[in-house]
PDB file of C-alpha atoms in Angstrom:
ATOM      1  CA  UNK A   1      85.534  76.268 122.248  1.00  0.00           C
ATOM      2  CA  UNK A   2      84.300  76.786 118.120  1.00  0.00           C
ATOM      3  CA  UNK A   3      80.637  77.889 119.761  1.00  0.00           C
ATOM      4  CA  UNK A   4      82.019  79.987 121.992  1.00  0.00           C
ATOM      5  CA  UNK A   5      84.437  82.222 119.497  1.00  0.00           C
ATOM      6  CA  UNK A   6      81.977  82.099 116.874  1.00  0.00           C
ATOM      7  CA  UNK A   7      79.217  83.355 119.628  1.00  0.00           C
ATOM      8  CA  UNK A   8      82.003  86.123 119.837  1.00  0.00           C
ATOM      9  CA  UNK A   9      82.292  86.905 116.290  1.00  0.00           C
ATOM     10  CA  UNK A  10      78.840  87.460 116.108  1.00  0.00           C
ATOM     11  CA  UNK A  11      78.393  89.477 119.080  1.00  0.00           C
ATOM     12  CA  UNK A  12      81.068  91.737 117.508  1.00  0.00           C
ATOM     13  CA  UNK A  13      78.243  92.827 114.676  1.00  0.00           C
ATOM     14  CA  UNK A  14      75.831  93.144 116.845  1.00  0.00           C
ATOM     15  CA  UNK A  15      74.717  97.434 116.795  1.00  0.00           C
ATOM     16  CA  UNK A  16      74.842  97.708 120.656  1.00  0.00           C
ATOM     17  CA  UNK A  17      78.064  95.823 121.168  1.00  0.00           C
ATOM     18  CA  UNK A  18      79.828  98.065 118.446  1.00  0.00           C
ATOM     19  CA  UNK A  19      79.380 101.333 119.394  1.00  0.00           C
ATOM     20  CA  UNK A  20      80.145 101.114 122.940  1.00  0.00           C
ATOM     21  CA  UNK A  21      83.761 101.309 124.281  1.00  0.00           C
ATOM     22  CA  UNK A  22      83.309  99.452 127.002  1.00  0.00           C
ATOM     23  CA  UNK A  23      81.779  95.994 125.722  1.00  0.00           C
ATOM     24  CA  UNK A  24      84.557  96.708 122.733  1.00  0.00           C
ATOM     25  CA  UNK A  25      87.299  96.943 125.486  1.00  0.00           C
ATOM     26  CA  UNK A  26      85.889  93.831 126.387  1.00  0.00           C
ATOM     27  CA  UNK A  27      86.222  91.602 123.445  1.00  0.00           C
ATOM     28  CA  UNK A  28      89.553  93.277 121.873  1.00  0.00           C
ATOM     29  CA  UNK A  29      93.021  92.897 123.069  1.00  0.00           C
ATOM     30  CA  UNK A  30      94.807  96.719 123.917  1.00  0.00           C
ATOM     31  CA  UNK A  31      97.025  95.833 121.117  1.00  0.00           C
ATOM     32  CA  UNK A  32      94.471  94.742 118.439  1.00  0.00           C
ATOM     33  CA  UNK A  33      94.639  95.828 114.854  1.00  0.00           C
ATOM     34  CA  UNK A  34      92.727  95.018 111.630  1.00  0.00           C
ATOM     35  CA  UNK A  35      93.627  95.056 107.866  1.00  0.00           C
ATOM     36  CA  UNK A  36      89.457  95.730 107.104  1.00  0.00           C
ATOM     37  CA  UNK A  37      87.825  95.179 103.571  1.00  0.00           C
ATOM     38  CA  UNK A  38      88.323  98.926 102.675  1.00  0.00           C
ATOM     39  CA  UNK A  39      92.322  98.485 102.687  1.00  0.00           C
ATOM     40  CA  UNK A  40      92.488 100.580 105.998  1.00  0.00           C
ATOM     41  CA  UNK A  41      94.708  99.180 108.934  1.00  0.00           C
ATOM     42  CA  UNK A  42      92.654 100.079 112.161  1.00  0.00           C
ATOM     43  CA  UNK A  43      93.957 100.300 115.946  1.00  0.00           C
ATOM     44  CA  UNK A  44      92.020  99.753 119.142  1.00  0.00           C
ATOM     45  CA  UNK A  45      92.199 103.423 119.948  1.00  0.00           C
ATOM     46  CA  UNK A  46      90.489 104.446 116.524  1.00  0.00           C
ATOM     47  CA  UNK A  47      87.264 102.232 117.737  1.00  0.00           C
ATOM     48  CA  UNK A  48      87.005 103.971 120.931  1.00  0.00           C
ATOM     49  CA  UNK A  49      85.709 106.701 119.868  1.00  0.00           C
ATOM     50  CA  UNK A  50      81.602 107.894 119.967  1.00  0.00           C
ATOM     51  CA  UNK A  51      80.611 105.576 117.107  1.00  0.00           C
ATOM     52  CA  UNK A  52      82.679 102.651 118.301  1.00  0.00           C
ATOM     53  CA  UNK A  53      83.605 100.867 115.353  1.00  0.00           C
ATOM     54  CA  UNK A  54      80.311 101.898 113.994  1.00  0.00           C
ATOM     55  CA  UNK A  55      77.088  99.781 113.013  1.00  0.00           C
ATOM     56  CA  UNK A  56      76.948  97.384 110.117  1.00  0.00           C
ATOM     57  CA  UNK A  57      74.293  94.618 109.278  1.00  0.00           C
ATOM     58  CA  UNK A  58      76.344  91.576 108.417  1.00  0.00           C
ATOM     59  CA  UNK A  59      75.472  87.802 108.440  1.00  0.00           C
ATOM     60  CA  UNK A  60      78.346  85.319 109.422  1.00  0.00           C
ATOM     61  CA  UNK A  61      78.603  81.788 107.562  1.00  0.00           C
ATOM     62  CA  UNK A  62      81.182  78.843 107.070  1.00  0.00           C
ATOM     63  CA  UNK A  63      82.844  79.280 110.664  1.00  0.00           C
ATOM     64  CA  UNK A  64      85.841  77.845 111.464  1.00  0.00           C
ATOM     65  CA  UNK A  65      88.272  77.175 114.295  1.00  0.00           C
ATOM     66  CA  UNK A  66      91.679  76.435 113.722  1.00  0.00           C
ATOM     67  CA  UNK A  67      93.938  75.941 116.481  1.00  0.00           C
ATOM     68  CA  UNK A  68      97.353  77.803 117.165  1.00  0.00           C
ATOM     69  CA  UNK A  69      98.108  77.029 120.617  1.00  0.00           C
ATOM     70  CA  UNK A  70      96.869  76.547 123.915  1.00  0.00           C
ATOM     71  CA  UNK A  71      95.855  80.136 124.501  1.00  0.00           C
ATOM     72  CA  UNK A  72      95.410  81.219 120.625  1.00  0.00           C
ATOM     73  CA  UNK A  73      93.048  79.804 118.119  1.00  0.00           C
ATOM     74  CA  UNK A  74      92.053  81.437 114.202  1.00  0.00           C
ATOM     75  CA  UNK A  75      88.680  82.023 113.302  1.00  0.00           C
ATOM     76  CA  UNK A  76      87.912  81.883 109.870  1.00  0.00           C
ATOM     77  CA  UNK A  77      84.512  82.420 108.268  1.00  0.00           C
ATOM     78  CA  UNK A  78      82.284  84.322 105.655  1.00  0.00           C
ATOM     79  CA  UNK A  79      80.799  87.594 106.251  1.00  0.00           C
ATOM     80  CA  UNK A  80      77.281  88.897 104.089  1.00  0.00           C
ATOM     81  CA  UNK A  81      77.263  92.191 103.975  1.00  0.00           C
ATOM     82  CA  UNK A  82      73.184  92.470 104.493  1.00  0.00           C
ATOM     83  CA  UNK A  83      73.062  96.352 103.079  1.00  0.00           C
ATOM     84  CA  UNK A  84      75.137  96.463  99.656  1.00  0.00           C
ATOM     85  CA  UNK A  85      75.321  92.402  99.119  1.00  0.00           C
ATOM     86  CA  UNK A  86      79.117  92.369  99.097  1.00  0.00           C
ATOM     87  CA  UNK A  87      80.703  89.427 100.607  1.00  0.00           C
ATOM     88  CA  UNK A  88      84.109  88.987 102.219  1.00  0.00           C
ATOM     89  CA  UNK A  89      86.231  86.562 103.845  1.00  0.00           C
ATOM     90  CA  UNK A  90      87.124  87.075 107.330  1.00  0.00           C
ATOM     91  CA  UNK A  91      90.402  85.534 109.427  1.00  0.00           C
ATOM     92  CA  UNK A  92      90.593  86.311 113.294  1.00  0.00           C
ATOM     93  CA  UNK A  93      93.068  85.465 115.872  1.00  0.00           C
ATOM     94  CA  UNK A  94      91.672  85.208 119.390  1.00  0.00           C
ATOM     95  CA  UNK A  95      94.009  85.227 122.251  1.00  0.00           C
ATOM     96  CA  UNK A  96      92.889  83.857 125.893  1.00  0.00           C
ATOM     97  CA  UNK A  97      94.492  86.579 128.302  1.00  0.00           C
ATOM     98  CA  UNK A  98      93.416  86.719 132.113  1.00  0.00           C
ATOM     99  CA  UNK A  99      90.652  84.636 132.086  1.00  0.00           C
ATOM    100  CA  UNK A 100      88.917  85.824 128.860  1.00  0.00           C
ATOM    101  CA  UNK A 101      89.337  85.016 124.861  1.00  0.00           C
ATOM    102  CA  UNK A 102      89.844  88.756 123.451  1.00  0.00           C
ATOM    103  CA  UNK A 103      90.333  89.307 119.485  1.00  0.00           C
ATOM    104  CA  UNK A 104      94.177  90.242 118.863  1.00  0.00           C
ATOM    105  CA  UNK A 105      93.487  90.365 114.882  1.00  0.00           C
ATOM    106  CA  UNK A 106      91.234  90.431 112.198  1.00  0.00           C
ATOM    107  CA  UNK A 107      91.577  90.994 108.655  1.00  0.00           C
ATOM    108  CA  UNK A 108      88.900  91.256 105.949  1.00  0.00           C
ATOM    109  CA  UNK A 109      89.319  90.128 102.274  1.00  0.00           C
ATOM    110  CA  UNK A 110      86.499  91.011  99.941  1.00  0.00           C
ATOM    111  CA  UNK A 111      85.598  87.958  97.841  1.00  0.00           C
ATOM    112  CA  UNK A 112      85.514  88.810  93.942  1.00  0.00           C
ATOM    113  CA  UNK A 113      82.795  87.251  91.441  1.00  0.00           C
TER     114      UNK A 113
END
């Protein structure tokens, strides 16, 4: 189950996966939120939009799977911000609903030097 989450993790900052509602829809609960890096609390409806929840050129690192449940598990690993260096730590709760593991939450921390 740890490959498969982290293989959705990363297909979350992949370009073509971002910007498109659908495949979004697809990965995140209805009711998902995220506390992000930038101190802003997103919804599900503000990624829906044209840009999706936009592009970004991150590298993942130090992934971890931490059980909750039988249908919920937290993700924890490091994100690389490729474009301005900056690195943060990322937590994200995955819920399996109807067949299918869909992100519920995710909050970003940035990591200070």
């Amino acid at each position: 189950m740890s490959k498969q989450i982290c293989e959705l993790e990363e297909k979350l900052l992949n370009t073509e996966v971002r910007t498109s509602p659908d495949e979004l829809s697809r990965l995140l609960a209805d009711d998902f939120f995220e506390f992000g890096s930038s101190g802003k609390v997103w919804h599900m409806r503000d990624l829906m939009g044209e840009e999706g929840a936009g592009e970004v050129r991150m590298t993942l690192s130090g992934f971890e799977l931490h059980p909750l449940s039988g249908e919920a598990v937290l993700a924890t690993y490091r994100i690389m911000n490729e474009e301005t260096g900056g690195e943060t730590l990322r937590s994200s709760i995955w819920k399996f609903r109807d067949g299918q593991w869909q992100m519920f939450f995710h909050q970003g921390t940035p990591v200070r030097g």
